[in-house]
Amino acid sequence: MGKPRQLLLARRHFLHGAGGFALALPVLRSLMPRDSWAGDPPFAKNPRFVAFATEHGGVWEDFMFPGATTLTDTQAYAGRTIRRGALVRTLDGAQAGVCPVLSGPADVLTPELAAKLNVLRGLDCPFYLGHHRGGHLGNFADNDGNGTDGVVAQGFPMPTIDQVMAWSPSFYPDLSTTLERSMIVGSRVSWGWSSPESGTGSIQEQPPVFSSLELFNRIFVPVEDDLTSARPPVVDRVLDQYRSLRQSDRRLSAADRQRIDDHLERLDELQRRLEVTVSCGDVMPPSADSTDEWNSSSFGYDPAAQRRFWQLFNDVIAAAFVCGTSRIAVLRVSDTFSDFQGDWHQAVAHEAHTHDGGAQGTLWAAHQRFFADVMLDLARKLDVDEGDGVTMLDNTLIAWSQESGLFTHESVSTPVVTFGSAAGAFATGQYLDYRNLADEGMYGWSNGSTQRLNPGLSYNQWLGSALTAMGVPKAEYEAGEYGGYGQIYVGEGREQYYPSGVFDVAGETLPWLGSD
Amino acid sequence: MLRRRPHPFLCALLLVAAPGCYGGLGANDSNAAADSEDAGSTAGSDGASTGADDGGSVFACDPDAVAPELPLRRLSKIQYASTIADLVRGAAPEGDVDAILTELDPLIATVPEDARETIAGETHGGFRRLDQTVHQEHVNASYDVAVAVGRELTATEARRTAAIGSCATDADAANDDACLGDFIARFGGRAMRRPLDADEVGFYRSVYDGEGAAVGMDPEAFADVVAVMLVSPQFLYFVEHGDAPVAATADRYWLSGHEIATRLSYHFWQSMPDDELIAAAESGALLTDEGYAAQIDRLLADPRTEITFGEFYREWLWLDDLAPMDALVGTALFDAVRGDFEPGPDTTANMVAEVVDMATWTTFVQGGGFEELFLSDRSFAKTADVAALYGVTPWQGGEPPVLEDPARVGLLTRAALVASGGNNTRPIMKGVFLRKGLLCEPVPPPPNNAAANPPELSDEMTTREVVEELTQQPDTACAGCHSTFINPLGFATENFDSLGRTRTEQTLFDEAGAVVGSKPIDTSSMPQIIAGDTTMSSGAADLAQLMIESDKPQACLARNLVRFTLARPEDVMGDGCMLDEAASRLSEGVPLVEVIRAVALRPEFRQRRFE
């Protein structure tokens, strides 16, 4: 193992740590290989991606989205008139926001930060998905099968887009500082191939971490590692063993050999990681671990503890981005951010549309807390100058998706909220509404309440837009008749709402979202 | 929230063409993927769901049928951790073992947890040893652990003396070469579960040499050898090459003695073979029927087997899905429902342990068969909370107390199988569990959005009445399955409340938890364990009897036992002989431990297919 590179700490900044650890970090630019910068600064060529996936959804439109008067522009697109407008930050005492859910302390959600938000409406999964985990990032197969459509979707497992990025040579053209291709927090949010380098094998869930300290240990190389040994690294010899077995004339089945090949790929990745010797300078190990919070018996209804839990991860993510040891983080947030003590699933989420609004009040307030305490917190931590007036947040795409749209279980108009311009790929500060208001044929239903739903564009188009923004060429992920990412499947009885024109444009970056 | 009137709207809206729950589901298609490889082995051939009306096993034994083989199976996390611990115990000074294992614990914790994997199309239940995914984290973590084990075993002179021998620490350079060779053969043989061949010894010698970096008895070089051994495919995987071909087959081979020893040891003990098993492999005794059976008897008698099958019962019975009993303590409605019983943070685990202890005691202490397991009238509650639910004193070991409550009629009425931990019971989910988990019959998915309308606690109706009104409206898609296939099973145990306490009336509450009335419990139903059977059940006792008489739960247990034993989904045709043997013996009342033994005695356990 070579000696860790010593960095030129010409400029440092202190992250807005929430108590996790003290960190004096060099700016990212000093870590980036020169060719990773765009010829046209100030944006970084290789941006970062963060996805937050939350459960249920079901937040009423008056709480989740800005007012309709915000939508000042229209455009004909895919057989409908789509709308957009500039987000308007309003003040309510010490709170600022663009709508009730998307609000936070005014000194955090500053006008500058609010201008880096996007709110997307009218992104649909065109079949009944019900409860799921995988749909956020493109693996619709991971659903509960609570419906015939969901069962059909279970037959088409796909890698999630974070794993497409993680193993894309376009996204990671240089892995010299990368320790973790993708940081995965929370279970069942990320899926990839069993042989990810070759994109073959079976689709399997990527194991998550729940400990911020464990994640920290994965993304930093301790400088004090023993570097004095004259012995060669043993990983070479480990590889020799597997190759020897693979090539031996002993009896093995073809599937045995495939398993060995899969393992060899993983060993190659291990070897690559072991050769990463980047140091981030004055890194102090975290003084707290997320599991300290999680292990509390009251964690499930203690929003302050939940805030601390997730902010500890935000600290590690921000530090990893600064150090360049990872550029992807996906987080499945299943906490409620509420002091409600009871069966959240049944008593709140499934009651979100009872007319008295009691459960809805609990629900939207919880979503607001998630936004302010977690998503906004990370945006603030990343919104530090990387040089030339561009912040790390500008070079990042943070995306928050909910499990359902306005109705729990129904994946029509799943809200997508973003921060950052993905290194200039996205225009920001917008409210974008892709629904076809002329079509009110669908209905949503939940606990005695029905409401007309307007069909939108395909969620696949959003996933493809995110991949494109992250620099992954379509050739690496598009397959089949239509563009966008993932399988396109129109559910039973929904064909009329999703004509082929919707999918003909699925390979395009969502209108107005692209910066060009 | 309380429901005053059920909302039938959903089912009226969703008059989709859901498959009928009988007729349309006459075949268990849970093996569709596996069966598809075998011509003629269609889902329809899987007759388990139709029961064994003639009293025999529902499986057909075709000695010529060949099951798919699981390629290069890896150690499960439990097996991996146990093996590392056993290797350390065998190599480190006794006084240092705990310290070393404590040092390794955080690294072993980074090995991904195994998921409960089940059969295709199923979303509940499953066994962790079926999880065969290999993630980057497996490779990273096993490397870190291996390096750490090497470092720890060579950290001091005392440890090197224990692990390698005094030759490693003495001043005599003349014995160094033999010392190294002996260590490689001894430690490597333990790690690989078989003797190393000359090429392998040479390979590890070259690892030691480190391109000429090793000088004399170099602790770092020994550590490297250990590390490389502990990430080898022969350590992390069950590498099997087979031995002699099975007569009259194209691609089946008998496993070698060491391969059999490894299969046996990991199946029963979740860890590496011990010295006696290795000796039986080396002497050839394991290749004889007598020697093989003798080793199975020895493994079965070891306490580690009981722990392993405790895991089996826990996973088969979906016990890890039991909800926390204390989550709602402090809320008005739940506090009213629970009354003076206060579940604690350990109550759920205590309920689970009670069932696991019941199953393992019945199997390994009582020597009971399927009926003893299914109808046990003993309490295995070791803690005051579960004992209080049962109205017995906690079990202190020895002869377990008898359950005096006539409503407690065996497995189906154990607290862990009837409690929900909520304000309300969940008869639908109880029915789904019985149908899928204990009868091995697939339940078709509900119509889209059906789950949006869960049955809620009512201040006017019993939970059963709410469920009936919600899901059994005539001519709805819901009724097709709920009225015949799901609800009748769940209703049979509605004489237990959401904390698993016996009741004859359901107390009705308002939202604030005030009592507003009560209604009598009705546990009668037509469970249709066999399609079209109109026999009525008055409750759990009748239901259990009907289930036993159908032979379906025995067949289902056989499926699960074979699945657990082979660490892969069973193939109804290819594994038909093993399934048939297990199911027949279970139906005949053969002791459970004998069924476990019989499955391992099957020749298929000692064979491997290579395609």
Coordinates of N, CA and C in Angstrom, one line a residue, chain B residues 5 14 68 75-76 103 157 168 179 240 311 365 386 391 417 419 449 453 462 486 507 531 595 598 601-602:
Chain B
R5 N -69.2 3.1 10.3 CA -69.8 2.2 9.3 C -68.7 1.7 8.3
L14 N -63.9 -2.2 -7.4 CA -62.8 -3.1 -7.9 C -63.3 -4.4 -8.3
P68 N -32.8 -29.3 -9.2 CA -31.8 -28.3 -9.5 C -30.8 -28.2 -8.3
L75 N -21.5 -19.5 2.9 CA -21.8 -19.5 4.3 C -22.8 -18.4 4.6
S76 N -23.8 -18.7 5.4 CA -24.7 -17.6 5.9 C -23.9 -16.8 6.9
E103 N -12.7 -8.3 19.9 CA -12.0 -7.5 18.9 C -12.6 -7.7 17.5
E157 N 3.7 -13.5 21.5 CA 4.5 -14.7 21.4 C 3.6 -15.9 21.9
A168 N 7.5 -21.8 16.2 CA 7.4 -20.5 15.7 C 8.1 -19.4 16.5
C179 N 7.8 -26.1 10.5 CA 6.9 -25.4 11.3 C 5.8 -24.7 10.4
E240 N -17.8 -27.8 -3.7 CA -18.0 -29.2 -3.8 C -17.6 -29.7 -5.2
E311 N -34.0 -21.8 15.1 CA -34.0 -20.8 14.1 C -35.0 -21.3 13.0
V365 N -36.8 -32.8 23.3 CA -36.9 -33.3 24.7 C -38.1 -34.3 24.7
V386 N -45.6 -13.1 29.5 CA -46.3 -14.1 28.7 C -47.0 -15.1 29.6
G391 N -52.0 -17.2 32.1 CA -52.5 -17.6 33.4 C -51.8 -18.8 34.1
L417 N -48.9 -16.1 17.8 CA -49.6 -16.3 16.6 C -50.9 -15.6 16.5
A419 N -51.5 -12.5 18.6 CA -51.4 -11.0 19.0 C -51.0 -10.2 17.9
N449 N -55.4 -1.4 -4.6 CA -55.8 -0.5 -3.6 C -56.7 -1.1 -2.5
N453 N -57.9 0.2 2.7 CA -59.1 0.3 3.5 C -59.1 -0.8 4.6
T462 N -68.1 -6.0 16.2 CA -66.9 -6.7 16.5 C -66.0 -6.6 15.3
I486 N -59.6 -16.9 3.3 CA -58.8 -16.2 4.3 C -59.5 -16.0 5.6
T507 N -64.9 -6.2 23.9 CA -65.3 -4.9 24.4 C -65.2 -3.8 23.4
A531 N -60.7 -27.8 -0.4 CA -61.7 -27.1 -1.2 C -63.0 -27.8 -1.3
V595 N -38.0 -37.3 11.8 CA -38.2 -36.8 10.5 C -37.0 -35.9 10.0
A598 N -34.5 -38.4 9.1 CA -34.8 -39.1 7.8 C -34.5 -38.2 6.6
L601 N -30.9 -38.3 6.1 CA -30.4 -39.6 5.7 C -30.7 -39.9 4.2
R602 N -31.5 -39.1 3.6 CA -31.8 -39.3 2.2 C -30.5 -39.3 1.3

